Amino acid sequence: MIDRFREVYGSAEGVRVFRAPGRVNLIGEHTDYNLGFVMPVALDLACYIAVAPSADGKLRMYSEHRDEMREWDAARIGAELPAHQWTDYPVGVAQELIREGFFVEPANLSIRSTVPEGSGLSSSAALEVSGALAFLNGRELEPLKLARLCQRAERNFVGMPCGIMDQYISVFGRENSAVEIDCRSLEHRDVQLPAGITFLAANTMVKHALAGSAYKERVAECAAAVEGIRQQIPEVASLRDVSVAQFESVANRLPEVVRRRARHVVTEDDRVERFVDASERGDLALMGKLLVESHRSLQYDYEVSCEELDFLVDTALGIEGVLGARMTGGGFGGCTVTMLRPDAVSGFSQEITGAYERKYGLKPTVYSCKPSSGAGEVKNFEKIPPQA
Ligand code: ADP
Ligand code: MG
């Protein structure tokens, strides 16, 4: 990566490298922007940014994956408007840093990422968080502030009304642990996953055009549900405040679609709590069952799944050693996550790949979901993997 930096910029003097991971969400989907609960794992797939000061007042960003270079006057980065391309993520972050009182220094950046783009493993948050660390280049910023600032960049500059999960887990990921996040209090706890199981992500290799617009539509439908429920229970400020029993008592007063959206979110929050509990007790069967319930709820009530995701889930559930499976991330393509016994991994990978290829003519990439650490500086450059 340093060699590449030198090729692109002529010199790699004073270069430092920052890393931020992607994530797989085990359970708690579309609950973060409703201020509820999520339980992601930081992956060892990550975005790496090499950075060194530039002498000519410019800010440059090079993406290895895209083999594309962009440049700006560093002094004017705060006035830049969204360009509707990949640079919006780091430029949005730079603007939020300025708003936070930091000076964004002239610098050359080279970006390498092993997180597949647009696959629901959050390449965007990995890019934002590693971008923030690269711009800071060693200056301190409290971890929670870092996560929130990157979320604001995606909301304000990219225009995606996302919750806090992706940026939070990229910052707070823990080796060997899943992390349960309370998206209202912004507190978390590390959750030990039981022995005797492992998680794999399988990529549909598709992203339907609907993904962005439907996400915004769901955010609006959840707001409508809150409005409707407040007519009966005035203290409700978000769907997070609604218990399953409360929901059932008001459900028939909500319009049909809004009712199903709310039912997903309310029952999903409940499933996260039960999943954490089952995980701590080592109840593998219940964990698997909750994953499947989560998928069905996303499929029928929230309607953010798609044919390819359903196929991967349904096929997985028929494979020896699989305990549960669901779509993960925003939906309309991207990845599923499957919980299975470690000795079933190679059989699963073969079977799911064969079945998917026969049906869709696409080879689904399968990723290990070994929990890895959150964002930080990389001191040992040997550990940086090649650009896929
Ligand atoms: P996800 O976060 O699930 O991967 P998003 O649509 O939220 O999907 O973010 C994907 C976008 O992030 C890409 O379309 C691209 O704009 C940007 N991105 C991610 N990684 C890179 C990279 N290595 N180089 C350039 N842009 C990237
Ligand atoms: Mg994203």
Coordinates of C-alpha atoms and ligand atoms in Angstrom, one line a residue:
M1 CA 0.0 0.0 0.0
I2 CA 2.9 2.3 0.8
D3 CA 4.5 1.5 -2.6
R4 CA 1.2 2.4 -4.3
F5 CA 1.1 5.7 -2.3
R6 CA 4.7 6.4 -3.5
E7 CA 3.8 5.6 -7.1
V8 CA 0.7 7.9 -7.0
Y9 CA 2.3 10.8 -5.1
G10 CA 6.0 10.6 -5.8
S11 CA 7.0 10.2 -2.1
A12 CA 5.7 8.4 0.9
E13 CA 7.6 10.5 3.5
G14 CA 5.8 10.9 6.8
V15 CA 3.0 8.5 5.7
R16 CA 0.7 7.1 8.4
V17 CA -2.1 4.5 7.9
F18 CA -5.5 4.4 9.5
R19 CA -8.0 1.6 9.4
A20 CA -11.7 1.3 10.0
P21 CA -13.7 -1.9 9.7
G22 CA -16.9 -2.8 7.9
R23 CA -19.5 -4.8 9.9
V24 CA -22.1 -7.5 9.7
N25 CA -25.2 -6.9 11.7
L26 CA -26.3 -10.1 13.4
I27 CA -29.7 -8.9 14.4
G28 CA -31.6 -5.6 14.9
E29 CA -32.3 -4.4 11.3
H30 CA -33.8 -1.0 10.6
T31 CA -34.0 -0.4 14.3
D32 CA -31.0 2.1 14.7
Y33 CA -32.8 5.1 13.2
N34 CA -35.7 4.2 15.4
L35 CA -33.3 4.6 18.4
G36 CA -33.6 0.9 19.3
F37 CA -31.2 -1.9 19.6
V38 CA -28.7 -3.5 17.2
M39 CA -26.1 -6.2 17.6
P40 CA -23.3 -6.0 15.0
V41 CA -19.8 -7.4 14.7
A42 CA -16.9 -5.5 13.3
L43 CA -15.2 -7.5 10.5
D44 CA -11.6 -7.9 9.5
L45 CA -12.7 -6.5 6.1
A46 CA -11.7 -2.8 6.4
C47 CA -10.9 0.5 4.8
Y48 CA -7.2 1.6 5.1
I49 CA -6.2 5.1 4.3
A50 CA -2.5 6.1 3.9
V51 CA -2.0 9.9 4.5
A52 CA 0.8 12.3 4.4
P53 CA 0.9 16.1 4.4
S54 CA 1.0 17.8 1.0
A55 CA 3.2 20.9 0.4
D56 CA 1.0 22.7 -2.2
G57 CA -2.2 23.4 -0.3
K58 CA -4.1 20.6 -2.0
L59 CA -6.2 17.9 -0.6
R60 CA -6.0 14.7 -2.8
M61 CA -7.8 11.4 -2.5
Y62 CA -6.9 8.4 -4.5
S63 CA -9.1 5.2 -4.4
E64 CA -7.2 2.1 -5.3
H65 CA -10.4 0.2 -6.0
R66 CA -11.7 2.8 -8.4
D67 CA -8.2 3.8 -9.6
E68 CA -9.5 7.4 -9.4
M69 CA -7.9 10.6 -8.1
R70 CA -9.6 13.8 -7.0
E71 CA -8.2 17.0 -5.7
W72 CA -9.4 20.2 -4.0
D73 CA -7.9 23.3 -2.4
A74 CA -7.8 22.2 1.2
A75 CA -8.7 25.7 2.3
R76 CA -11.9 25.6 0.4
I77 CA -13.1 22.1 1.2
G78 CA -15.6 23.5 3.7
A79 CA -17.5 25.2 0.8
E80 CA -17.6 22.1 -1.5
L81 CA -21.1 20.9 -2.5
P82 CA -22.1 17.2 -2.9
A83 CA -20.9 15.8 -6.2
H84 CA -23.0 12.6 -6.0
Q85 CA -20.0 10.3 -6.1
W86 CA -17.7 8.4 -3.7
T87 CA -15.8 11.5 -2.7
D88 CA -19.0 12.8 -0.9
Y89 CA -18.3 10.4 2.0
P90 CA -14.8 11.8 2.9
V91 CA -15.6 15.4 1.9
G92 CA -18.7 15.2 4.1
V93 CA -16.5 14.1 6.9
A94 CA -14.0 16.9 6.3
Q95 CA -16.8 19.4 6.5
E96 CA -18.1 18.0 9.8
L97 CA -14.6 18.1 11.2
I98 CA -14.4 21.8 10.3
R99 CA -17.7 22.4 12.0
E100 CA -16.3 20.6 15.1
G101 CA -13.4 23.2 15.1
F102 CA -10.7 21.2 13.4
F103 CA -8.5 22.6 10.6
V104 CA -8.4 20.1 7.6
E105 CA -4.8 20.2 6.5
P106 CA -3.5 19.9 2.9
A107 CA -2.8 16.2 2.5
N108 CA -2.5 13.3 0.1
L109 CA -4.7 10.3 0.8
S110 CA -4.6 6.8 -0.7
I111 CA -7.6 4.6 0.0
R112 CA -7.6 0.8 0.0
S113 CA -10.7 -1.1 1.1
T114 CA -11.4 -4.8 1.4
V115 CA -15.1 -4.1 2.3
P116 CA -17.2 -4.9 -0.8
E117 CA -19.0 -1.7 -1.9
G118 CA -22.7 -1.5 -1.6
S119 CA -23.1 -5.0 -0.2
G120 CA -24.6 -4.2 3.2
L121 CA -21.3 -4.7 5.0
S122 CA -20.9 -0.9 5.4
S123 CA -18.0 0.1 3.1
S124 CA -19.4 3.6 3.5
A125 CA -18.9 3.9 7.3
A126 CA -15.5 2.2 6.9
L127 CA -14.6 5.0 4.4
E128 CA -16.0 7.8 6.6
V129 CA -14.3 6.6 9.9
S130 CA -10.9 5.9 8.3
G131 CA -11.3 9.2 6.4
A132 CA -11.9 11.1 9.7
L133 CA -8.8 9.5 11.3
A134 CA -6.7 10.3 8.2
F135 CA -7.8 14.0 8.3
L136 CA -7.1 14.1 12.0
N137 CA -3.7 12.4 11.4
G138 CA -3.1 11.7 15.0
R139 CA -5.1 14.6 16.6
E140 CA -7.4 13.3 19.3
L141 CA -11.2 13.0 19.0
E142 CA -13.3 11.2 21.5
P143 CA -14.6 7.9 20.0
L144 CA -18.3 8.6 20.4
K145 CA -17.8 12.1 18.8
L146 CA -16.0 10.4 16.0
A147 CA -18.8 8.0 15.3
R148 CA -21.5 10.7 15.5
L149 CA -19.6 13.1 13.3
C150 CA -19.3 10.4 10.6
Q151 CA -23.0 9.7 10.9
R152 CA -23.7 13.4 10.4
A153 CA -21.5 13.4 7.3
E154 CA -23.6 10.6 5.7
R155 CA -26.9 12.3 6.7
N156 CA -26.0 15.9 5.9
F157 CA -23.7 15.6 2.9
V158 CA -24.4 12.3 1.3
G159 CA -28.1 12.7 2.0
M160 CA -28.7 9.3 3.5
P161 CA -30.8 9.5 6.7
C162 CA -28.9 6.6 8.3
G163 CA -28.9 5.6 12.0
I164 CA -25.7 5.4 14.1
M165 CA -25.0 1.6 13.9
D166 CA -22.4 1.5 11.1
Q167 CA -20.2 4.3 12.3
Y168 CA -20.6 3.2 15.9
I169 CA -19.5 -0.4 15.4
S170 CA -16.6 0.7 13.0
V171 CA -15.3 2.8 16.0
F172 CA -16.2 0.5 18.9
G173 CA -15.8 -3.0 17.3
R174 CA -14.2 -5.6 19.6
E175 CA -12.1 -8.6 18.7
N176 CA -13.9 -11.8 19.6
S177 CA -17.2 -10.1 20.6
A178 CA -20.4 -8.9 19.1
V179 CA -21.5 -5.5 20.4
E180 CA -25.0 -4.6 21.5
I181 CA -25.7 -0.9 20.9
D182 CA -28.5 1.1 22.5
C183 CA -29.0 3.6 19.7
R184 CA -30.7 6.1 22.0
S185 CA -28.4 6.2 25.0
L186 CA -25.4 5.5 22.7
E187 CA -24.1 3.0 25.2
H188 CA -23.0 -0.5 24.3
R189 CA -21.9 -3.7 25.8
D190 CA -19.7 -6.4 24.4
V191 CA -21.6 -9.7 24.0
Q192 CA -19.6 -12.9 24.1
L193 CA -20.9 -15.2 21.3
P194 CA -21.2 -18.9 22.4
A195 CA -18.7 -21.5 21.5
G196 CA -19.6 -24.0 18.8
I197 CA -21.0 -21.6 16.3
T198 CA -19.7 -19.3 13.6
F199 CA -21.2 -16.7 11.3
L200 CA -20.7 -16.3 7.6
A201 CA -21.9 -13.5 5.2
A202 CA -23.0 -14.5 1.7
N203 CA -23.2 -11.8 -1.0
T204 CA -26.1 -11.8 -3.5
M205 CA -23.8 -9.6 -5.7
V206 CA -26.8 -7.5 -6.5
K207 CA -28.0 -4.1 -5.3
H208 CA -31.4 -3.1 -6.6
A209 CA -32.0 0.5 -7.6
L210 CA -34.8 0.7 -5.0
A211 CA -32.3 0.5 -2.0
G212 CA -31.8 4.3 -1.4
S213 CA -35.3 5.5 -2.0
A214 CA -37.0 2.7 -0.1
Y215 CA -34.7 3.4 2.9
K216 CA -35.9 7.0 3.0
E217 CA -39.5 5.8 2.6
R218 CA -39.1 3.4 5.6
V219 CA -37.7 6.3 7.7
A220 CA -40.8 8.3 6.8
E221 CA -43.2 5.4 7.5
C222 CA -41.7 4.9 10.9
A223 CA -42.2 8.6 11.6
A224 CA -45.9 8.2 10.5
A225 CA -46.2 5.2 12.9
V226 CA -44.9 7.3 15.8
E227 CA -47.4 10.1 15.0
G228 CA -50.3 7.5 14.9
I229 CA -49.2 5.8 18.2
R230 CA -48.9 9.2 19.9
Q231 CA -52.6 9.7 19.5
Q232 CA -53.1 6.9 22.0
I233 CA -49.8 7.0 24.0
P234 CA -48.6 10.6 24.0
E235 CA -45.2 9.9 25.7
V236 CA -44.0 7.8 22.7
A237 CA -41.2 9.7 21.0
S238 CA -39.8 7.0 18.7
L239 CA -40.7 3.3 18.0
R240 CA -38.1 2.4 20.6
D241 CA -40.5 3.5 23.3
V242 CA -43.2 1.1 22.2
S243 CA -43.3 -2.4 23.8
V244 CA -44.8 -5.4 21.9
A245 CA -47.9 -5.3 24.2
Q246 CA -48.4 -1.6 23.7
F247 CA -48.1 -2.0 20.0
E248 CA -50.7 -4.7 20.0
S249 CA -53.1 -2.4 21.9
V250 CA -52.9 0.3 19.3
A251 CA -52.1 -1.6 16.1
N252 CA -55.6 -1.7 14.7
R253 CA -55.7 2.2 14.7
L254 CA -52.8 2.4 12.3
P255 CA -53.1 2.3 8.5
E256 CA -52.2 -1.2 7.2
V257 CA -48.7 -0.5 5.7
V258 CA -47.6 1.7 8.6
R259 CA -48.8 -0.9 11.0
R260 CA -46.6 -3.6 9.4
R261 CA -43.6 -1.3 9.4
A262 CA -44.0 -0.5 13.0
R263 CA -44.6 -4.2 13.9
H264 CA -41.3 -5.1 12.4
V265 CA -39.4 -2.4 14.3
V266 CA -41.1 -3.1 17.7
T267 CA -40.7 -6.9 17.4
E268 CA -37.2 -6.6 16.1
D269 CA -36.1 -4.6 19.2
D270 CA -37.6 -7.4 21.3
R271 CA -35.7 -10.0 19.2
V272 CA -32.4 -8.3 19.8
E273 CA -32.9 -8.4 23.6
R274 CA -33.9 -12.1 23.4
F275 CA -31.0 -12.9 21.1
V276 CA -28.5 -11.3 23.5
D277 CA -30.0 -13.3 26.3
A278 CA -30.0 -16.5 24.3
S279 CA -26.4 -15.8 23.3
E280 CA -25.3 -15.4 26.9
R281 CA -27.1 -18.6 27.9
G282 CA -25.7 -20.5 24.9
D283 CA -29.2 -21.3 23.6
L284 CA -28.1 -21.9 20.0
A285 CA -31.5 -23.1 18.8
L286 CA -33.3 -20.0 20.0
M287 CA -30.6 -17.8 18.5
G288 CA -31.2 -19.5 15.1
K289 CA -34.9 -19.2 15.4
L290 CA -34.7 -15.5 16.2
L291 CA -32.6 -14.9 13.1
V292 CA -35.1 -16.6 10.9
E293 CA -38.0 -14.6 12.5
S294 CA -36.1 -11.4 11.9
H295 CA -35.7 -12.3 8.2
R296 CA -39.4 -13.1 7.8
S297 CA -40.3 -9.8 9.5
L298 CA -38.1 -7.9 7.1
Q299 CA -39.4 -9.9 4.2
Y300 CA -43.2 -9.6 4.8
D301 CA -43.7 -6.7 7.2
Y302 CA -40.9 -4.3 6.4
E303 CA -40.6 -5.4 2.8
V304 CA -36.9 -4.7 2.3
S305 CA -35.8 -8.1 1.2
C306 CA -35.6 -9.3 -2.4
E307 CA -35.8 -12.6 -4.3
E308 CA -32.0 -13.2 -4.2
L309 CA -31.8 -12.6 -0.4
D310 CA -34.8 -14.9 0.2
F311 CA -33.2 -17.5 -1.9
L312 CA -29.9 -17.4 0.0
V313 CA -31.7 -17.6 3.3
D314 CA -34.1 -20.4 2.3
T315 CA -31.3 -22.4 0.7
A316 CA -29.0 -21.9 3.8
L317 CA -31.8 -23.2 6.1
G318 CA -31.8 -26.5 4.2
I319 CA -28.0 -27.0 4.5
E320 CA -26.6 -29.4 7.2
G321 CA -25.2 -27.6 10.3
V322 CA -27.0 -24.3 9.7
L323 CA -28.9 -22.9 12.7
G324 CA -30.3 -19.7 11.3
A325 CA -30.0 -17.1 8.5
R326 CA -31.3 -13.7 7.6
M327 CA -30.6 -10.7 5.4
T328 CA -28.3 -8.2 6.9
G329 CA -27.9 -4.4 6.2
G330 CA -30.4 -2.2 4.5
G331 CA -31.8 -4.8 2.1
F332 CA -32.7 -5.0 -1.6
G333 CA -29.6 -6.9 -2.2
G334 CA -26.3 -7.1 -0.4
C335 CA -25.6 -9.9 2.0
T336 CA -27.2 -12.5 4.2
V337 CA -25.7 -13.7 7.5
T338 CA -25.8 -17.3 8.4
M339 CA -25.2 -18.9 11.8
L340 CA -23.7 -22.4 11.6
R341 CA -21.6 -25.0 13.2
P342 CA -17.8 -24.5 12.5
D343 CA -17.5 -28.0 10.9
A344 CA -20.3 -27.1 8.4
V345 CA -18.5 -24.1 7.0
S346 CA -16.9 -25.7 3.9
G347 CA -20.0 -27.8 3.0
F348 CA -22.1 -24.7 3.4
S349 CA -19.9 -22.5 1.2
Q350 CA -19.9 -25.1 -1.6
E351 CA -23.6 -25.8 -1.5
I352 CA -24.8 -22.2 -1.3
T353 CA -22.4 -21.1 -4.0
G354 CA -23.5 -24.0 -6.3
A355 CA -27.2 -23.4 -5.8
Y356 CA -26.9 -19.6 -6.2
E357 CA -24.8 -19.9 -9.4
R358 CA -27.3 -22.4 -10.9
K359 CA -30.2 -20.1 -10.2
Y360 CA -28.7 -16.6 -10.9
G361 CA -25.5 -17.2 -12.9
L362 CA -23.6 -15.2 -10.3
K363 CA -21.0 -16.5 -7.8
P364 CA -21.8 -15.3 -4.3
T365 CA -18.8 -14.3 -2.3
V366 CA -18.8 -15.8 1.2
Y367 CA -17.0 -13.9 4.0
S368 CA -16.0 -15.1 7.4
C369 CA -17.5 -12.9 10.2
K370 CA -14.7 -13.2 12.7
P371 CA -15.2 -10.3 15.2
S372 CA -12.3 -7.8 14.9
S373 CA -11.3 -4.6 16.5
G374 CA -12.6 -1.1 15.9
A375 CA -10.9 1.8 14.0
G376 CA -7.3 3.0 14.7
E377 CA -3.9 3.6 13.4
V378 CA -2.0 0.7 11.7
K379 CA 1.6 0.6 12.9
N380 CA 2.6 -2.6 11.2
F381 CA 2.2 -2.1 7.5
E382 CA 2.8 -5.8 6.8
K383 CA -0.7 -6.4 8.2
I384 CA -2.4 -4.5 5.4
P385 CA -4.1 -6.9 3.0
P386 CA -4.0 -6.4 -0.8
Q387 CA -6.8 -4.5 -2.6
A388 CA -9.3 -7.2 -3.7
Ligands
ADP1 P1 -22.4 -0.2 1.9 O1 -22.1 0.8 3.0 O2 -23.4 -1.2 2.3 O3 -21.2 -0.8 1.3 P2 -23.3 2.2 0.6 O4 -24.2 2.4 -0.6 O5 -23.8 2.8 1.9 O6 -23.1 0.6 0.7 O7 -21.9 2.8 0.4 C1 -21.1 2.4 -0.8 C2 -20.5 3.6 -1.4 O8 -19.3 4.0 -0.6 C3 -19.9 3.3 -2.8 O9 -20.8 3.5 -3.8 C4 -18.8 4.4 -2.8 O10 -19.4 5.7 -3.2 C5 -18.3 4.5 -1.4 N1 -17.1 3.7 -1.2 C6 -16.9 2.6 -0.4 N2 -15.7 2.1 -0.4 C7 -15.0 2.8 -1.4 C8 -13.7 2.8 -1.9 N3 -12.8 1.9 -1.5 N4 -13.4 3.7 -2.9 C9 -14.2 4.6 -3.3 N5 -15.5 4.7 -2.8 C10 -15.9 3.8 -1.9
MG2 MG -23.5 2.2 3.9

